[in-house]
Every structure is written in structure tokens, then in C-alpha cells.
Short mmCIF file of N, CA, C and O in Angstrom, two decimals:
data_model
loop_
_atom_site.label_atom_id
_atom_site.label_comp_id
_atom_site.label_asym_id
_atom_site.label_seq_id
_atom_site.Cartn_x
_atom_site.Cartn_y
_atom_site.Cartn_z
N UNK A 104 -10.26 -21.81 -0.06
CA UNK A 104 -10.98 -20.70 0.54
C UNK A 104 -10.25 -20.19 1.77
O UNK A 104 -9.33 -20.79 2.32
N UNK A 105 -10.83 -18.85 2.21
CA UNK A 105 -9.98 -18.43 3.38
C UNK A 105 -10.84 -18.55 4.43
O UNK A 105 -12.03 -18.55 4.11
N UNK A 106 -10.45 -18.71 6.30
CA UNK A 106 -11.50 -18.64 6.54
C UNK A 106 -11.31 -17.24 7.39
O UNK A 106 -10.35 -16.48 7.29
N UNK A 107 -12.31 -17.07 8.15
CA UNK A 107 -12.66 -15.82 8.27
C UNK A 107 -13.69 -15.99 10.00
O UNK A 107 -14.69 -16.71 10.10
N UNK A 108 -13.18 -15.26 10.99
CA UNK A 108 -13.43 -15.23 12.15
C UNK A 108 -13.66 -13.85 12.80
O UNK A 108 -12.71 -13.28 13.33
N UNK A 109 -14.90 -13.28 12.78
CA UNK A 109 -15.02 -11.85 13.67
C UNK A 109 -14.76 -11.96 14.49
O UNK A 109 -14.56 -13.07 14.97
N UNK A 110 -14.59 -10.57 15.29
CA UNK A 110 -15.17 -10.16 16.82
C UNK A 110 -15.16 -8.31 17.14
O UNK A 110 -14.77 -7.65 16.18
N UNK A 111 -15.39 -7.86 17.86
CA UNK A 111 -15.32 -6.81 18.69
C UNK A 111 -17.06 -6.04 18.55
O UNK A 111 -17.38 -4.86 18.39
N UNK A 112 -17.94 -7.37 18.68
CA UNK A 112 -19.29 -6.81 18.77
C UNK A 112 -19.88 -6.79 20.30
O UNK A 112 -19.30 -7.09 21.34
N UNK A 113 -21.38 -6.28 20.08
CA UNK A 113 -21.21 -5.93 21.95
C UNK A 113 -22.56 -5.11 21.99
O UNK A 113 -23.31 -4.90 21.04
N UNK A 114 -22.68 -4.73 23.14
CA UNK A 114 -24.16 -3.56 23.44
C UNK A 114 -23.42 -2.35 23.75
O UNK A 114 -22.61 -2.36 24.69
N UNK A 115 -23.67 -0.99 22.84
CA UNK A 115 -23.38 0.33 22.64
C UNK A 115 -24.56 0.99 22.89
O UNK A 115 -25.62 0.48 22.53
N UNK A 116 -24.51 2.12 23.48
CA UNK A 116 -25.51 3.47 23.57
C UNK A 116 -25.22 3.82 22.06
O UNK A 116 -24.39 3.54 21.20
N UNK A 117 -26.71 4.86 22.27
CA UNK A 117 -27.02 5.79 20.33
C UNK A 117 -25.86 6.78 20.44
O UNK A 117 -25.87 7.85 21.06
N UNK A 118 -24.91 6.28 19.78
CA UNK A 118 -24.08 7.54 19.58
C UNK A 118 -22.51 7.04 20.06
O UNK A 118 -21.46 7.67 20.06
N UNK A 119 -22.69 6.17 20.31
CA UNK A 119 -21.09 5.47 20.88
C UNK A 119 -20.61 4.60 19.50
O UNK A 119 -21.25 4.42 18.46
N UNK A 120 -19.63 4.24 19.75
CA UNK A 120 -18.49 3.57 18.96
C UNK A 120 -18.45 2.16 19.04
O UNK A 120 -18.81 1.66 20.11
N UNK A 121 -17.95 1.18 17.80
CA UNK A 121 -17.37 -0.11 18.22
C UNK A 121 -16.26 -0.10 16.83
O UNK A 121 -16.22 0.69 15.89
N UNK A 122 -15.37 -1.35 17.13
CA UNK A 122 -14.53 -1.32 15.53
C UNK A 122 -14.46 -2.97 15.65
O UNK A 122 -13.77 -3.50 16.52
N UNK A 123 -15.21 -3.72 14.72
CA UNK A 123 -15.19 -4.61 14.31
C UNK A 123 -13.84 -5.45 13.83
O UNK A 123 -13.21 -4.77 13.02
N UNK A 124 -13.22 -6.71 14.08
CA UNK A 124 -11.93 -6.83 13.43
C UNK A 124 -12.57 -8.85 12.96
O UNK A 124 -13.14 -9.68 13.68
N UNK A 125 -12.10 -8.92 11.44
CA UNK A 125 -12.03 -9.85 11.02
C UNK A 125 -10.59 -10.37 10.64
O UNK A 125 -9.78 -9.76 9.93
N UNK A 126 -10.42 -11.56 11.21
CA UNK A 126 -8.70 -12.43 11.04
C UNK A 126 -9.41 -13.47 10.08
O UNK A 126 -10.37 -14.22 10.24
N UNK A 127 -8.54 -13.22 9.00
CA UNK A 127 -8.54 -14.29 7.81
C UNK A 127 -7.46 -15.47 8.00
O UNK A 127 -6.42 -15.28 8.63
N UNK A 128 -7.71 -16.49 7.51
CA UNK A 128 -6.45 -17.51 7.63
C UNK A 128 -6.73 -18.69 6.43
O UNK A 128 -7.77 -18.82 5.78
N UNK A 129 -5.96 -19.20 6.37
CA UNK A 129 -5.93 -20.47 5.39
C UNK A 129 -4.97 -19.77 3.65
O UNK A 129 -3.75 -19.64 3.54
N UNK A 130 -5.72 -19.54 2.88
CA UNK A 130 -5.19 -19.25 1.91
C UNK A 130 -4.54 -17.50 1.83
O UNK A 130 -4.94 -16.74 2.72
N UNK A 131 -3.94 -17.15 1.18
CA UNK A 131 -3.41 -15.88 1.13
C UNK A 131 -4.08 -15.13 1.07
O UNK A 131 -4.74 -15.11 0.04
N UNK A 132 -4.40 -13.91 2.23
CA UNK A 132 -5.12 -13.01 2.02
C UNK A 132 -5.24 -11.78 1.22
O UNK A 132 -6.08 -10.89 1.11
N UNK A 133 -4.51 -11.96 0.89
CA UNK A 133 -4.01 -10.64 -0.29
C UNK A 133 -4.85 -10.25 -1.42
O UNK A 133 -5.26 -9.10 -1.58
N UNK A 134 -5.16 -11.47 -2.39
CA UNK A 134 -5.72 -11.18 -3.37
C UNK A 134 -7.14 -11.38 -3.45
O UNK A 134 -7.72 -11.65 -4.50
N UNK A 135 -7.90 -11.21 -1.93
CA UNK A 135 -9.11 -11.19 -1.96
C UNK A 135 -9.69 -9.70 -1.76
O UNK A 135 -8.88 -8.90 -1.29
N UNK A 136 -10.83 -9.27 -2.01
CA UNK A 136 -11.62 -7.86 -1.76
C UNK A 136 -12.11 -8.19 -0.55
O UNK A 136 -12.23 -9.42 -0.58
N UNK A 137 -12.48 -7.77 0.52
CA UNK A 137 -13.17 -7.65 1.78
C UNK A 137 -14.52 -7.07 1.93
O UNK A 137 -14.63 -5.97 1.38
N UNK A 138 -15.77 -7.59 2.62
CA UNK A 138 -16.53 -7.17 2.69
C UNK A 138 -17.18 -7.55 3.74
O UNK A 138 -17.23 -8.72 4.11
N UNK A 139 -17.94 -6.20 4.51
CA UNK A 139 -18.79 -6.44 5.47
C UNK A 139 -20.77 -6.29 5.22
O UNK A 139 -21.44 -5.42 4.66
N UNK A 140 -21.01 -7.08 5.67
CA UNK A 140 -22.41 -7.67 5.73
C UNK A 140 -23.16 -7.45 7.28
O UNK A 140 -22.64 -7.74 8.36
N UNK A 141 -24.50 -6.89 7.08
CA UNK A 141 -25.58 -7.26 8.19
C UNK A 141 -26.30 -7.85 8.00
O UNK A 141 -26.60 -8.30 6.89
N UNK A 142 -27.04 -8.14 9.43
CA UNK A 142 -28.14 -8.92 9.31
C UNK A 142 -29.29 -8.52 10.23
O UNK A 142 -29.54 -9.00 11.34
N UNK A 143 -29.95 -7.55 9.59
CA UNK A 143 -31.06 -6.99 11.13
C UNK A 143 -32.11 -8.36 11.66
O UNK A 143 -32.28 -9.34 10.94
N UNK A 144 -32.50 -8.28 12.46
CA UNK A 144 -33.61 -8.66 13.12
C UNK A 144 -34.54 -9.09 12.09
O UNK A 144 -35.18 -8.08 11.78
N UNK A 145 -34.97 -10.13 11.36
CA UNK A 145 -36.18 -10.31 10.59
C UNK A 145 -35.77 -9.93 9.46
O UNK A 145 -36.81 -10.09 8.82
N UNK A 146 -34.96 -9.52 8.67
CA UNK A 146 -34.52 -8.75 7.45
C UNK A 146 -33.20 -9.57 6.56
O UNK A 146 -32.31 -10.03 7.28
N UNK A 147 -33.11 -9.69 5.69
CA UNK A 147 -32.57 -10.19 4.77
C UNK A 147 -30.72 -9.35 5.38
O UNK A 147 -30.54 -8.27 5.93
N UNK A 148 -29.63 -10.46 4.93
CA UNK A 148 -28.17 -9.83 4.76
C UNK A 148 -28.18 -8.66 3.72
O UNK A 148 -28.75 -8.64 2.63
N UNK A 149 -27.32 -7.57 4.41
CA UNK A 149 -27.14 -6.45 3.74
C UNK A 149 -25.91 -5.93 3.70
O UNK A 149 -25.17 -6.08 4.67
N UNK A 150 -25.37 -5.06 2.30
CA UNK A 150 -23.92 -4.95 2.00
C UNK A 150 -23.86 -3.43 2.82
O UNK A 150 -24.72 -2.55 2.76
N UNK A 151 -22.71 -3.42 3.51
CA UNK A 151 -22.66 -2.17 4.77
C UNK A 151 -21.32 -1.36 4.23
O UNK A 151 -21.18 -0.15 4.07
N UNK A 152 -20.02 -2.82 3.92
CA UNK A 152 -18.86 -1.20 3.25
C UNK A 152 -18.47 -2.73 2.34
O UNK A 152 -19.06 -3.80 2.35
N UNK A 153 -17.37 -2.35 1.68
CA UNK A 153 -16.50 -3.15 0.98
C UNK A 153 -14.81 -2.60 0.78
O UNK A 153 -14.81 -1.39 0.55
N UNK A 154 -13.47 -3.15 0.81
CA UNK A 154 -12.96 -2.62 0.40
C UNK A 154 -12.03 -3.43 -0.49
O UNK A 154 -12.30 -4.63 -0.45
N UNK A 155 -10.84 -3.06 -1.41
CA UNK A 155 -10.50 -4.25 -2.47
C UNK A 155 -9.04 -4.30 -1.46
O UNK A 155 -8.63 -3.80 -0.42
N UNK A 156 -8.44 -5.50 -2.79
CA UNK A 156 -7.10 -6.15 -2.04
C UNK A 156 -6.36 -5.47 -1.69
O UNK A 156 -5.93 -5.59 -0.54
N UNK A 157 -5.79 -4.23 -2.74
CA UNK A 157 -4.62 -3.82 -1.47
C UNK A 157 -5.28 -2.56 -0.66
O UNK A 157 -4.59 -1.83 0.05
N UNK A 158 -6.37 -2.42 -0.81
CA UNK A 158 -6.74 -1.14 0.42
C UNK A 158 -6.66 0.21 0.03
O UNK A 158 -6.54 1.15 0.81
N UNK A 159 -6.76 0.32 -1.68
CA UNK A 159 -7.00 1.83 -2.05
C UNK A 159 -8.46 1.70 -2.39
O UNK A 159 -8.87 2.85 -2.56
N UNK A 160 -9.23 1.02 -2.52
CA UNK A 160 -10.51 1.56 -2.93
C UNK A 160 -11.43 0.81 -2.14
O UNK A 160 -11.36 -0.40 -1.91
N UNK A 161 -12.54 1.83 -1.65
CA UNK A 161 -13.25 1.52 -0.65
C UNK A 161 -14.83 1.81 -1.27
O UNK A 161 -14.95 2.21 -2.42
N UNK A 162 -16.25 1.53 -0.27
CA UNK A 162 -17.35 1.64 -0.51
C UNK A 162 -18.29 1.24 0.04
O UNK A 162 -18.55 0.09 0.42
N UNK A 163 -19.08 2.50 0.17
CA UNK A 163 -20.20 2.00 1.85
C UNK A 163 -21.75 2.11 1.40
O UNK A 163 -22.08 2.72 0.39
N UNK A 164 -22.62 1.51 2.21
CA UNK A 164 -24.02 1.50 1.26
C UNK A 164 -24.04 2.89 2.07
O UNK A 164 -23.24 3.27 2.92
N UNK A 165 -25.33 3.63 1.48
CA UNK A 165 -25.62 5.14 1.98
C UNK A 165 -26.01 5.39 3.35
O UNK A 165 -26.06 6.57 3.71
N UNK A 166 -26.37 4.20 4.39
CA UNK A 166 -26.54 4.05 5.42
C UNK A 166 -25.89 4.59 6.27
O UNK A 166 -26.24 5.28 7.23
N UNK A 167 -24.44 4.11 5.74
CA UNK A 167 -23.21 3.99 6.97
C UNK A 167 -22.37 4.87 6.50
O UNK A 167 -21.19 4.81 6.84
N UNK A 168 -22.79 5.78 5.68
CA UNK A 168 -21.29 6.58 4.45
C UNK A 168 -21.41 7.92 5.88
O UNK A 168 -22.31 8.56 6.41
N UNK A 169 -19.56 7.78 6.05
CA UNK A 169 -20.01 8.86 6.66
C UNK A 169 -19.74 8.83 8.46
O UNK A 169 -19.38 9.72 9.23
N UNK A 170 -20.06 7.49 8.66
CA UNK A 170 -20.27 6.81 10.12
C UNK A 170 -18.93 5.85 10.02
O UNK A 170 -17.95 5.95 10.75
N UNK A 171 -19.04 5.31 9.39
CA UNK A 171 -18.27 3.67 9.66
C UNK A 171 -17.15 4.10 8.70
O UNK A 171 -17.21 5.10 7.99
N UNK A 172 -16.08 3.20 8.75
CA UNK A 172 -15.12 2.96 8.10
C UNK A 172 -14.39 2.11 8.04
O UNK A 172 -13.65 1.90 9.01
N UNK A 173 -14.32 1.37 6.99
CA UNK A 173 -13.16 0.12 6.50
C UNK A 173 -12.05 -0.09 6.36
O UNK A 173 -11.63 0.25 5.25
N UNK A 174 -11.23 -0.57 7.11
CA UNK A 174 -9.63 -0.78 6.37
C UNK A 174 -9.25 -2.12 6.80
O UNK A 174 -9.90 -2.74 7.65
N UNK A 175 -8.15 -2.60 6.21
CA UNK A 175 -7.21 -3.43 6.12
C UNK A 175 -6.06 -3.12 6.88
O UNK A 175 -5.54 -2.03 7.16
N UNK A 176 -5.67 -4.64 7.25
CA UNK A 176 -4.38 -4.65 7.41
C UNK A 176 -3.45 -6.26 6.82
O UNK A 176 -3.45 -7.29 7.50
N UNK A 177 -2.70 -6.15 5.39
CA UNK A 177 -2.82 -7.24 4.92
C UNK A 177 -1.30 -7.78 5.57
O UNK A 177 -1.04 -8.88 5.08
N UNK A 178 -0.52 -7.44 6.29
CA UNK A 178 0.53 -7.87 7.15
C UNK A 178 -0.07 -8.55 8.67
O UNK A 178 0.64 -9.16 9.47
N UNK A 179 -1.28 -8.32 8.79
CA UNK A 179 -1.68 -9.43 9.37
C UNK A 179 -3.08 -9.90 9.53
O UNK A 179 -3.66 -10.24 10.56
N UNK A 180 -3.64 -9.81 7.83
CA UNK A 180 -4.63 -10.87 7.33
C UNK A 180 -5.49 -10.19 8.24
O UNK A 180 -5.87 -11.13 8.94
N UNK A 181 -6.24 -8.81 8.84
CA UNK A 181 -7.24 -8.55 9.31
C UNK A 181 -7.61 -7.40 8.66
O UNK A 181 -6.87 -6.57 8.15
N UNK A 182 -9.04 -7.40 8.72
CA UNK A 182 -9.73 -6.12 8.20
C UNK A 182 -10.77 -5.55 9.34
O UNK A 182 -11.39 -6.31 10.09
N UNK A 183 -10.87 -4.23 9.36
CA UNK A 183 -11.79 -3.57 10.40
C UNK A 183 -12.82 -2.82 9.70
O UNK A 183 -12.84 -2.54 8.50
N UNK A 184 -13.87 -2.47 10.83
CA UNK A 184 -14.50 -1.94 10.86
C UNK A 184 -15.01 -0.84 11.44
O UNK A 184 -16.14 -1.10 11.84
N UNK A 185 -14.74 0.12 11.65
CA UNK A 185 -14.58 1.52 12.55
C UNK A 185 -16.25 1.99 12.71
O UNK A 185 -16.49 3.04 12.12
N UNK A 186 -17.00 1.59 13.17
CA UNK A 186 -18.09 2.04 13.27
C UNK A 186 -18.29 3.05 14.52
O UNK A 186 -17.99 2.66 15.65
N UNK A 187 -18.83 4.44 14.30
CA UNK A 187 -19.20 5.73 15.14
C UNK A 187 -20.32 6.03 15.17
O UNK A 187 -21.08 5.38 14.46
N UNK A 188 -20.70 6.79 15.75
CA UNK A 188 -22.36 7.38 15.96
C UNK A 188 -23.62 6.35 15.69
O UNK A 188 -24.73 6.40 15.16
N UNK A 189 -23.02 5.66 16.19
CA UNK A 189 -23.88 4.63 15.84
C UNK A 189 -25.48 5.10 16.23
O UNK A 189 -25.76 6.15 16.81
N UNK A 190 -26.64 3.88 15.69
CA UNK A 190 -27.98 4.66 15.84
C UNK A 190 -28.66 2.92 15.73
O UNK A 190 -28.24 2.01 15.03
N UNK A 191 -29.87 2.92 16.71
CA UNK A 191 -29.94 2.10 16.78
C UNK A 191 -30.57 0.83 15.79
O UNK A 191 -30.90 -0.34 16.01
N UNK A 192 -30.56 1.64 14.67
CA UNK A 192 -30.93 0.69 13.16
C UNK A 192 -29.83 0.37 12.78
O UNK A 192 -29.93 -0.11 11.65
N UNK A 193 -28.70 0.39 13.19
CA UNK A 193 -26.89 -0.50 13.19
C UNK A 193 -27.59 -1.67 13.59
O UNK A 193 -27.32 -2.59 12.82
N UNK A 194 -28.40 -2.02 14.50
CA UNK A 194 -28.69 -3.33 15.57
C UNK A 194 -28.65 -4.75 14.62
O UNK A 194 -29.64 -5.00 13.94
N UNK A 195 -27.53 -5.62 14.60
CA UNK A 195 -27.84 -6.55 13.36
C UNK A 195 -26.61 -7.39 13.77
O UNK A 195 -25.75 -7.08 14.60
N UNK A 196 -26.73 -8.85 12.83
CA UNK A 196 -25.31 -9.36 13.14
C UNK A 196 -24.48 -8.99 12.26
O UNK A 196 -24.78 -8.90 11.07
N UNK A 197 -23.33 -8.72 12.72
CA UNK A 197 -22.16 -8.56 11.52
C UNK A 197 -21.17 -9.67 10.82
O UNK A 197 -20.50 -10.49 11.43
N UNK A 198 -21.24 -9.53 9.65
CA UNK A 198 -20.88 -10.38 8.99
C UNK A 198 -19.64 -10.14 8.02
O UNK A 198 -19.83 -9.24 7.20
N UNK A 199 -18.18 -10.88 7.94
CA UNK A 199 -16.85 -10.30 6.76
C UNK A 199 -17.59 -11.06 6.09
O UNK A 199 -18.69 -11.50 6.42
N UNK A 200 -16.72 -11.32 4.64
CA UNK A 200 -16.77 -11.65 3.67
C UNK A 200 -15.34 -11.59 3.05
O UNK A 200 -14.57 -10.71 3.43
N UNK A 201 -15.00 -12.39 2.20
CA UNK A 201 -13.96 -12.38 1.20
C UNK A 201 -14.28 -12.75 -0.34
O UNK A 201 -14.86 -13.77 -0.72
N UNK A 202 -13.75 -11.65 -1.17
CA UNK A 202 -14.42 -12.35 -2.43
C UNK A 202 -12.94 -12.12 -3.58
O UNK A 202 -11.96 -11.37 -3.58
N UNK A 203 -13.34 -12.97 -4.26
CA UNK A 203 -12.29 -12.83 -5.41
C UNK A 203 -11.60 -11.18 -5.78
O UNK A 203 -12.15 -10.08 -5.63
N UNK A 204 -10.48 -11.44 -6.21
CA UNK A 204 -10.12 -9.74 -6.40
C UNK A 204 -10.53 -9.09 -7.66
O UNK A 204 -10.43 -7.88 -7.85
N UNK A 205 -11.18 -10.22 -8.83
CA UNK A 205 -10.96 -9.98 -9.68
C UNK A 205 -12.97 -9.41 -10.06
O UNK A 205 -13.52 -9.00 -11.08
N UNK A 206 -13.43 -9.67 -8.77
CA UNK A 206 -15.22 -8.93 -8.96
C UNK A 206 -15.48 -8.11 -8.28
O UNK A 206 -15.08 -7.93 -7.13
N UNK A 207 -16.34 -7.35 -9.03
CA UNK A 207 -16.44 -5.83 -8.11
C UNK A 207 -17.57 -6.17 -7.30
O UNK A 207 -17.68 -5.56 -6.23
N UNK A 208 -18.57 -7.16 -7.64
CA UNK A 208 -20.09 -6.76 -7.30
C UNK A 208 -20.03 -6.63 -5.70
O UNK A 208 -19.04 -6.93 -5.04
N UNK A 209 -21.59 -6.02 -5.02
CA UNK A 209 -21.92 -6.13 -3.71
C UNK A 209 -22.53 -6.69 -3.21
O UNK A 209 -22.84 -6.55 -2.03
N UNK A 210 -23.20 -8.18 -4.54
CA UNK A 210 -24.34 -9.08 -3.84
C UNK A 210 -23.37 -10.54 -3.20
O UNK A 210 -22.45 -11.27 -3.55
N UNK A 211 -24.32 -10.34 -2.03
CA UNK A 211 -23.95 -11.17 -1.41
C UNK A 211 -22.93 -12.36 -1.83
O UNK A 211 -21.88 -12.90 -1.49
N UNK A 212 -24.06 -12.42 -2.94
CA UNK A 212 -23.67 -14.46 -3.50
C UNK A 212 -22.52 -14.12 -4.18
O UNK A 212 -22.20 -15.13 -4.80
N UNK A 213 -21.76 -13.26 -4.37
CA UNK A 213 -20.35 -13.08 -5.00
C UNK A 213 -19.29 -13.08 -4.28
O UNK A 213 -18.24 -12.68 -4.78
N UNK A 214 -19.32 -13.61 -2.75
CA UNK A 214 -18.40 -13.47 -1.90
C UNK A 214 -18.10 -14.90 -1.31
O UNK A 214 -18.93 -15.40 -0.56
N UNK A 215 -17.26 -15.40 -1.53
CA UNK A 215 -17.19 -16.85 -1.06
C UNK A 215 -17.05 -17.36 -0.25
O UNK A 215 -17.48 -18.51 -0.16
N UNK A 216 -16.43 -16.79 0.69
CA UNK A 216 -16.04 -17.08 2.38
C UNK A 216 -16.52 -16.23 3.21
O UNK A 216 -15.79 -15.24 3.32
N UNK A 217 -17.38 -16.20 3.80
CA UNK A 217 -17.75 -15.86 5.07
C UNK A 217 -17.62 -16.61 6.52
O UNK A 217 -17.73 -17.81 6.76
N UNK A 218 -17.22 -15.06 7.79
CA UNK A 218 -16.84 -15.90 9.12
C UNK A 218 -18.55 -15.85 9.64
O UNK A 218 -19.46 -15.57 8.87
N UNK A 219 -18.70 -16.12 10.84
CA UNK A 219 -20.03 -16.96 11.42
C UNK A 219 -20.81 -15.65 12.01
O UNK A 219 -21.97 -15.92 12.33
N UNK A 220 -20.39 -14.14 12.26
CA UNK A 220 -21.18 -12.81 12.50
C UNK A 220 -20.73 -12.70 14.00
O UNK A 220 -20.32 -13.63 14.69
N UNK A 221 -20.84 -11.52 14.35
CA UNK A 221 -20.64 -10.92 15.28
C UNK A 221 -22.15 -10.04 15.62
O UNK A 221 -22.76 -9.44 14.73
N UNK A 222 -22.45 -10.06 16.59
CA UNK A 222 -23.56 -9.46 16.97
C UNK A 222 -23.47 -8.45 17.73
O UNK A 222 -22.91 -8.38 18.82
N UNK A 223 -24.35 -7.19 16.84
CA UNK A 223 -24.02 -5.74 17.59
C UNK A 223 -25.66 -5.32 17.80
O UNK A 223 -26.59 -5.50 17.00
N UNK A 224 -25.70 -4.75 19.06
CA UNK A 224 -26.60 -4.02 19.79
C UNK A 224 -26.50 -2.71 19.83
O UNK A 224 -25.33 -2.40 20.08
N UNK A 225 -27.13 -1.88 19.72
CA UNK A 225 -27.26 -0.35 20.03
C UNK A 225 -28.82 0.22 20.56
O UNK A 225 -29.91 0.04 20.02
N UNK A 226 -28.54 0.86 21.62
CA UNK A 226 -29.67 0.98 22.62
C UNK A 226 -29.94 2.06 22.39
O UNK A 226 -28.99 2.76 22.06
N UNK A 227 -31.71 2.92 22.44
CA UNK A 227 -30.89 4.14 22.29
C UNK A 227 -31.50 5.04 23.92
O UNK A 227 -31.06 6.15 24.21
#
């Protein structure tokens, strides 16, 4: 498995910016899909974007389409998260994910490695 370590979470005003960065390590990051996960307040983990191994195909729940954005960087095993305009129903922990290259799905339980969340605030 790979493991997987966030950061760049924090307390934002309604309408400000953060960009999330997950560093993968252990096994080769390459041939995994990437995915980011929340976790509101009282509410079940939720799929926020996804993108696959080499970084042409991407996908955001309808929440964030629009706001946020995903990319890679597989020369040094990190993936981001570009989150803008934020609003204060963003408020949740954030969570990567790594899942096999070879599954498309967005439920959770299809992702095998997850790092420990990053926690984002937005005030408004």
C-alpha cells in the first residue's frame, strides 16, 4: 500500500481560497487513481473530486464542480487540491485516497489507502 499524508488545511473566510497537497510514499505512485474525501461535522465521508493515474481524467461531485480543482504531480508523488470560493458547507475534514488504477468507482470502500485528514474551516 502507499501511504498518504495531507496538509494545507486551516480557517478561511466565505469566499477565500486553500489548495490542499497530499505526499504519497511507500509503493509507486503512478499506477494508483487519486481521490479526495470529506467529512462534515456529524455526516458520513463524502466523494469531493477524483482524478486517475496519469492525470488526464478528472471528476468532481456537483458540489464542488466548478470551485475546486484536482491535479497531480506524479514526479513527486503529490496530488492537490485547488479549492476557491469556498462557502461555508466546504467545513469538513479532508481526506486523499489512493485506489487501484484499474477501478473507476467513487465509493469510498474502493480506495485502499487513505492519509489521516486535514481539517478545513470556512467562516462566513
Amino acid at each position: 500500500q502507499v501511504q498518504l499524508v495531507e496538509s494545507g488545511g486551516g480557517l478561511v473566510q466565505a469566499g477565500g481560497s486553500l489548495r490542499l497537497s497530499c505526499a504519497a510514499s511507500g509503493r509507486t505512485f503512478r499506477p494508483y487513481n487519486m481521490g479526495w474525501f470529506r467529512q462534515p461535522p456529524g455526516n458520513e465521508r463524502e466523494f469531493v473530486a477524483r482524478i486517475n493515474w496519469s492525470g488526464g481524467s478528472t471528476s468532481y461531485a456537483d458540489s464542488v464542480k466548478g470551485r475546486f480543482t484536482i491535479s497531480r504531480d506524479n514526479a513527486k508523488n503529490t496530488v492537490y487540491l485547488q479549492m476557491n470560493s469556498l462557502k461555508p458547507e466546504d467545513t469538513a475534514i479532508y481526506y486523499c485516497a489512493a485506489q487501484d488504477y484499474s477501478r473507476a468507482s467513487y465509493d469510498p470502500i474502493n480506495f485502499e489507502s487513505w492519509g489521516q485528514g486535514t481539517q478545513v474551516t470556512v467562516s462566513s
